[in-house]
mmCIF file of C-alpha atoms in Angstrom:
data_model
loop_
_atom_site.group_PDB
_atom_site.id
_atom_site.type_symbol
_atom_site.label_atom_id
_atom_site.label_comp_id
_atom_site.label_asym_id
_atom_site.label_seq_id
_atom_site.Cartn_x
_atom_site.Cartn_y
_atom_site.Cartn_z
ATOM 1 C CA LEU A 1 -7.425 -14.679 4.287
ATOM 2 C CA PHE A 2 -6.922 -14.165 0.303
ATOM 3 C CA GLN A 3 -4.597 -17.023 -0.035
ATOM 4 C CA PRO A 4 -4.994 -19.739 -2.194
ATOM 5 C CA ASP A 5 -5.262 -22.415 0.526
ATOM 6 C CA VAL A 6 -7.948 -20.545 2.272
ATOM 7 C CA SER A 7 -11.168 -21.940 0.914
ATOM 8 C CA ASP A 8 -14.435 -19.731 -0.368
ATOM 9 C CA GLU A 9 -16.303 -21.631 2.705
ATOM 10 C CA VAL A 10 -13.920 -20.362 5.523
ATOM 11 C CA ARG A 11 -14.010 -16.648 3.819
ATOM 12 C CA HIS A 12 -17.987 -16.650 3.836
ATOM 13 C CA LYS A 13 -18.255 -17.787 7.502
ATOM 14 C CA ILE A 14 -15.887 -15.182 8.248
ATOM 15 C CA PHE A 15 -17.666 -12.639 6.624
ATOM 16 C CA SER A 16 -20.847 -13.652 8.155
ATOM 17 C CA VAL A 17 -19.266 -13.393 11.538
ATOM 18 C CA ILE A 18 -18.354 -9.593 10.469
ATOM 19 C CA LYS A 19 -21.594 -8.816 9.128
ATOM 20 C CA ASN A 20 -23.533 -10.021 12.515
ATOM 21 C CA SER A 21 -20.517 -7.799 14.699
ATOM 22 C CA PRO A 22 -21.100 -4.053 13.737
ATOM 23 C CA GLN A 23 -20.134 -3.210 16.818
ATOM 24 C CA HIS A 24 -16.378 -4.004 15.832
ATOM 25 C CA ARG A 25 -14.065 -2.427 13.329
ATOM 26 C CA PHE A 26 -12.443 -4.902 10.982
ATOM 27 C CA PHE A 27 -9.105 -4.933 9.380
ATOM 28 C CA ILE A 28 -8.638 -7.179 6.339
ATOM 29 C CA GLN A 29 -5.087 -6.594 4.938
ATOM 30 C CA THR A 30 -3.596 -8.878 2.057
ATOM 31 C CA LYS A 31 -0.384 -9.353 0.005
ATOM 32 C CA ASN A 32 -3.321 -10.533 -2.789
ATOM 33 C CA PRO A 33 -5.182 -7.806 -3.422
ATOM 34 C CA ALA A 34 -6.146 -8.819 -7.056
ATOM 35 C CA PHE A 35 -7.951 -12.032 -5.814
ATOM 36 C CA MET A 36 -9.357 -9.808 -2.920
ATOM 37 C CA LYS A 37 -10.894 -7.686 -5.654
ATOM 38 C CA HIS A 38 -12.172 -10.877 -7.346
ATOM 39 C CA TYR A 39 -13.827 -12.256 -4.381
ATOM 40 C CA PHE A 40 -15.570 -9.194 -3.270
ATOM 41 C CA LYS A 41 -17.055 -8.687 -7.128
ATOM 42 C CA THR A 42 -17.713 -12.277 -7.773
ATOM 43 C CA ARG A 43 -17.814 -14.895 -4.883
ATOM 44 C CA ILE A 44 -18.820 -12.757 -1.364
ATOM 45 C CA THR A 45 -22.315 -14.061 -0.149
ATOM 46 C CA VAL A 46 -23.396 -11.123 2.347
ATOM 47 C CA GLU A 47 -24.226 -7.680 1.293
ATOM 48 C CA TRP A 48 -21.211 -6.309 0.295
ATOM 49 C CA PRO A 49 -19.332 -3.416 1.212
ATOM 50 C CA LEU A 50 -19.907 -3.701 4.900
ATOM 51 C CA PRO A 51 -19.171 -0.222 6.505
ATOM 52 C CA ASN A 52 -17.080 -1.899 9.627
ATOM 53 C CA VAL A 53 -14.860 -3.034 7.290
ATOM 54 C CA TRP A 54 -11.314 -1.596 5.979
ATOM 55 C CA VAL A 55 -9.546 -2.991 3.293
ATOM 56 C CA GLY A 56 -5.863 -2.731 2.811
ATOM 57 C CA THR A 57 -2.705 -4.133 1.047
ATOM 58 C CA SER A 58 0.764 -4.501 2.594
ATOM 59 C CA VAL A 59 3.845 -3.398 0.013
ATOM 60 C CA GLU A 60 7.699 -3.605 0.527
ATOM 61 C CA ASP A 61 9.230 -1.450 -2.161
ATOM 62 C CA GLN A 62 8.408 0.362 -4.957
ATOM 63 C CA ALA A 63 7.323 -2.838 -7.643
ATOM 64 C CA SER A 64 5.266 -4.167 -5.164
ATOM 65 C CA TYR A 65 3.253 -0.809 -4.671
ATOM 66 C CA ASN A 66 2.815 -0.308 -8.219
ATOM 67 C CA ALA A 67 1.485 -3.823 -8.581
ATOM 68 C CA ARG A 68 -1.152 -3.904 -5.706
ATOM 69 C CA VAL A 69 -2.113 -0.485 -5.131
ATOM 70 C CA PRO A 70 -4.310 -0.563 -8.570
ATOM 71 C CA ASN A 71 -6.228 -3.746 -7.338
ATOM 72 C CA LEU A 72 -6.631 -2.509 -3.536
ATOM 73 C CA LEU A 73 -8.259 0.643 -4.948
ATOM 74 C CA GLY A 74 -10.227 -1.029 -7.854
ATOM 75 C CA THR A 75 -11.840 -2.917 -4.576
ATOM 76 C CA THR A 76 -15.103 -1.994 -3.297
ATOM 77 C CA ALA A 77 -15.150 -1.036 -0.007
ATOM 78 C CA HIS A 78 -16.098 1.665 2.503
ATOM 79 C CA ASN A 79 -12.363 2.322 3.370
ATOM 80 C CA HIS A 80 -8.960 1.658 2.173
ATOM 81 C CA PHE A 81 -5.685 1.637 3.875
ATOM 82 C CA LEU A 82 -1.982 0.651 2.952
ATOM 83 C CA VAL A 83 0.670 -0.980 4.942
ATOM 84 C CA PHE A 84 4.309 -0.393 4.134
ATOM 85 C CA GLU A 85 5.802 -3.188 6.507
ATOM 86 C CA PRO A 86 8.226 -4.741 6.219
ATOM 87 C CA LEU A 87 9.635 -1.604 4.346
ATOM 88 C CA THR A 88 12.668 -2.621 2.406
ATOM 89 C CA GLY A 89 13.049 -0.031 -0.126
ATOM 90 C CA PRO A 90 12.101 3.589 -0.766
ATOM 91 C CA ILE A 91 8.781 4.109 -2.261
ATOM 92 C CA ASN A 92 7.390 7.237 -4.308
ATOM 93 C CA LEU A 93 3.825 7.403 -3.483
ATOM 94 C CA GLU A 94 2.542 10.124 -6.008
ATOM 95 C CA MET A 95 1.948 8.011 -9.488
ATOM 96 C CA ILE A 96 1.578 4.317 -10.561
ATOM 97 C CA GLN A 97 1.571 4.198 -14.305
ATOM 98 C CA LEU A 98 -0.916 1.482 -15.606
ATOM 99 C CA ASP A 99 -0.185 -1.373 -18.233
ATOM 100 C CA THR A 100 -2.683 0.831 -20.440
ATOM 101 C CA PHE A 101 -0.351 3.644 -20.214
ATOM 102 C CA ASP A 102 -3.148 5.688 -18.170
ATOM 103 C CA ARG A 103 -1.856 7.047 -14.763
ATOM 104 C CA LEU A 104 -2.897 6.624 -11.338
ATOM 105 C CA TRP A 105 -2.557 9.161 -8.904
ATOM 106 C CA PRO A 106 -3.414 7.468 -5.805
ATOM 107 C CA PHE A 107 -3.676 10.274 -3.103
ATOM 108 C CA LYS A 108 -5.274 12.570 -5.677
ATOM 109 C CA GLN A 109 -7.769 9.874 -6.058
ATOM 110 C CA MET A 110 -7.943 10.008 -9.884
ATOM 111 C CA VAL A 111 -6.716 7.839 -12.989
ATOM 112 C CA GLN A 112 -5.254 10.637 -15.673
ATOM 113 C CA ALA A 113 -5.882 9.556 -19.378
ATOM 114 C CA TYR A 114 -3.346 8.438 -21.460
ATOM 115 C CA GLU A 115 -3.807 10.470 -25.295
ATOM 116 C CA SER A 116 -1.263 9.648 -27.285
ATOM 117 C CA MET A 117 2.229 9.360 -28.520
ATOM 118 C CA ASP A 118 3.970 11.976 -30.642
ATOM 119 C CA ASP A 119 6.108 11.626 -33.924
ATOM 120 C CA GLN A 120 9.057 12.036 -31.469
ATOM 121 C CA GLY A 121 7.803 8.964 -29.047
ATOM 122 C CA GLN A 122 6.879 11.366 -26.357
ATOM 123 C CA ARG A 123 3.507 10.327 -24.812
ATOM 124 C CA HIS A 124 1.021 12.882 -23.829
ATOM 125 C CA TRP A 125 -1.333 12.798 -21.007
ATOM 126 C CA ALA A 126 -4.811 14.674 -20.380
ATOM 127 C CA PRO A 127 -4.131 17.904 -18.116
ATOM 128 C CA MET A 128 -4.566 17.318 -14.582
ATOM 129 C CA HIS A 129 -7.106 20.198 -14.271
ATOM 130 C CA ALA A 130 -9.297 18.107 -16.805
ATOM 131 C CA GLU A 131 -12.330 15.601 -15.961
ATOM 132 C CA PRO A 132 -10.544 12.346 -15.006
ATOM 133 C CA LEU A 133 -10.398 9.271 -16.459
ATOM 134 C CA MET A 134 -11.793 7.597 -13.316
ATOM 135 C CA ARG A 135 -12.174 8.783 -9.928
ATOM 136 C CA THR A 136 -10.737 6.268 -7.150
ATOM 137 C CA PRO A 137 -11.558 5.963 -2.986
ATOM 138 C CA PRO A 138 -9.157 7.973 -0.914
ATOM 139 C CA ILE A 139 -6.612 6.203 0.870
ATOM 140 C CA LYS A 140 -7.763 6.877 4.553
ATOM 141 C CA TRP A 141 -4.818 5.194 6.826
ATOM 142 C CA VAL A 142 -1.244 4.379 6.518
ATOM 143 C CA TYR A 143 0.993 2.218 8.348
ATOM 144 C CA VAL A 144 4.702 1.963 8.185
ATOM 145 C CA GLY A 145 7.238 -0.431 9.820
ATOM 146 C CA GLY A 146 10.347 -2.537 9.781
ATOM 147 C CA MET A 147 11.063 -6.158 9.355
ATOM 148 C CA ARG A 148 11.026 -8.367 12.085
ATOM 149 C CA GLY A 149 12.267 -12.063 13.207
ATOM 150 C CA GLU A 150 14.820 -13.783 11.454
ATOM 151 C CA GLY A 151 17.178 -12.304 8.754
ATOM 152 C CA ALA A 152 15.369 -8.917 9.684
ATOM 153 C CA GLN A 153 17.152 -5.677 8.061
ATOM 154 C CA PRO A 154 16.095 -2.184 9.021
ATOM 155 C CA PRO A 155 14.756 0.404 6.609
ATOM 156 C CA HIS A 156 16.487 3.630 5.982
ATOM 157 C CA PRO A 157 15.332 6.509 7.904
ATOM 158 C CA GLY A 158 14.895 8.374 4.768
ATOM 159 C CA TRP A 159 12.277 5.704 3.331
ATOM 160 C CA VAL A 160 10.096 6.379 6.360
ATOM 161 C CA GLU A 161 10.616 10.191 6.520
ATOM 162 C CA SER A 162 9.676 10.171 2.314
ATOM 163 C CA ILE A 163 6.550 7.963 3.135
ATOM 164 C CA ILE A 164 5.601 10.167 6.228
ATOM 165 C CA ARG A 165 6.045 13.594 4.568
ATOM 166 C CA GLN A 166 4.194 12.037 1.089
ATOM 167 C CA ALA A 167 1.111 10.964 3.026
ATOM 168 C CA SER A 168 1.211 13.927 5.651
ATOM 169 C CA GLU A 169 0.767 16.389 2.558
ATOM 170 C CA ASN A 170 -2.139 14.437 1.440
ATOM 171 C CA LEU A 171 -3.581 14.797 4.694
ATOM 172 C CA VAL A 172 -3.448 10.836 5.466
ATOM 173 C CA PRO A 173 -2.889 10.073 9.044
ATOM 174 C CA VAL A 174 0.310 7.862 9.501
ATOM 175 C CA TRP A 175 0.971 5.081 12.311
ATOM 176 C CA PHE A 176 4.925 4.477 12.269
ATOM 177 C CA ALA A 177 5.167 1.156 14.069
ATOM 178 C CA GLY A 178 9.150 1.342 14.299
ATOM 179 C CA PHE A 179 12.027 -0.060 12.932
ATOM 180 C CA GLY A 180 11.357 -3.320 13.070
ATOM 181 C CA ASP A 181 13.826 -5.481 15.613
ATOM 182 C CA TYR A 182 16.215 -2.598 14.998
ATOM 183 C CA ALA A 183 16.239 0.854 16.267
ATOM 184 C CA GLN A 184 18.056 3.900 14.492
ATOM 185 C CA VAL A 185 21.576 5.091 16.421
ATOM 186 C CA GLU A 186 22.087 8.772 16.351
ATOM 187 C CA LYS A 187 25.635 8.391 17.925
ATOM 188 C CA PRO A 188 26.857 4.670 17.080
ATOM 189 C CA ASP A 189 29.894 2.980 18.715
ATOM 190 C CA LEU A 190 31.771 2.054 15.871
ATOM 191 C CA GLN A 191 34.508 0.780 17.783
ATOM 192 C CA THR A 192 33.118 -2.035 19.870
ATOM 193 C CA ASP A 193 29.243 -2.268 19.067
ATOM 194 C CA GLU A 194 29.271 -6.008 17.358
ATOM 195 C CA THR A 195 25.295 -5.670 16.848
ATOM 196 C CA LEU A 196 25.602 -2.428 14.455
ATOM 197 C CA VAL A 197 23.984 -2.540 10.942
ATOM 198 C CA TYR A 198 25.012 -0.007 8.349
ATOM 199 C CA VAL A 199 22.178 0.826 5.659
ATOM 200 C CA ASN A 200 22.361 2.757 2.507
ATOM 201 C CA ARG A 201 19.879 4.915 0.598
ATOM 202 C CA ARG A 202 19.840 2.045 -1.982
ATOM 203 C CA GLY A 203 19.027 -0.475 0.527
ATOM 204 C CA GLU A 204 22.520 -2.094 0.796
ATOM 205 C CA TYR A 205 23.182 -3.622 3.976
ATOM 206 C CA ARG A 206 26.728 -4.001 6.042
ATOM 207 C CA GLY A 207 26.910 -5.927 9.424
#
């Protein structure tokens, strides 16, 4: 919906349908949350936000998480969600350092203010118990899944377990959609299974 080859005219029509269908819940997922934020702020033609719309972004690894989540949480909406699919690397969900050196804590719903750098080059931030620089909306749902299709690679089980643990510690429900086109094998047949794929915690694959 928020790719460059989709026209605003099409988007306007879609959101008109959504507005006139309050009996349905709509999940809008994008890899381009920066443009989604811009569209809702400057271009949308219906009253926004709509209570039956959830907005989310998909991330694959730490770099995409750090880049996309700030734009998602800067998007005005009643509900926000995250999709970790296809998961291609480990992700620490706790904190994202912004370009301003302020710190975004997505699951604590706050931005911690950067204060100064001392003579030794160490940066300092406002205490966590102080009034935050900004409040951010809650993440209400997390979806996790593996890669599918040609060239699919399975995520390491430890990456999945880490995301589920981090979200659960913050009381955010998680839907695990599986390892994609692969399944975790507890007792692999190392001698004769030619379909076996190994993945280590660094994301290196063999087989």
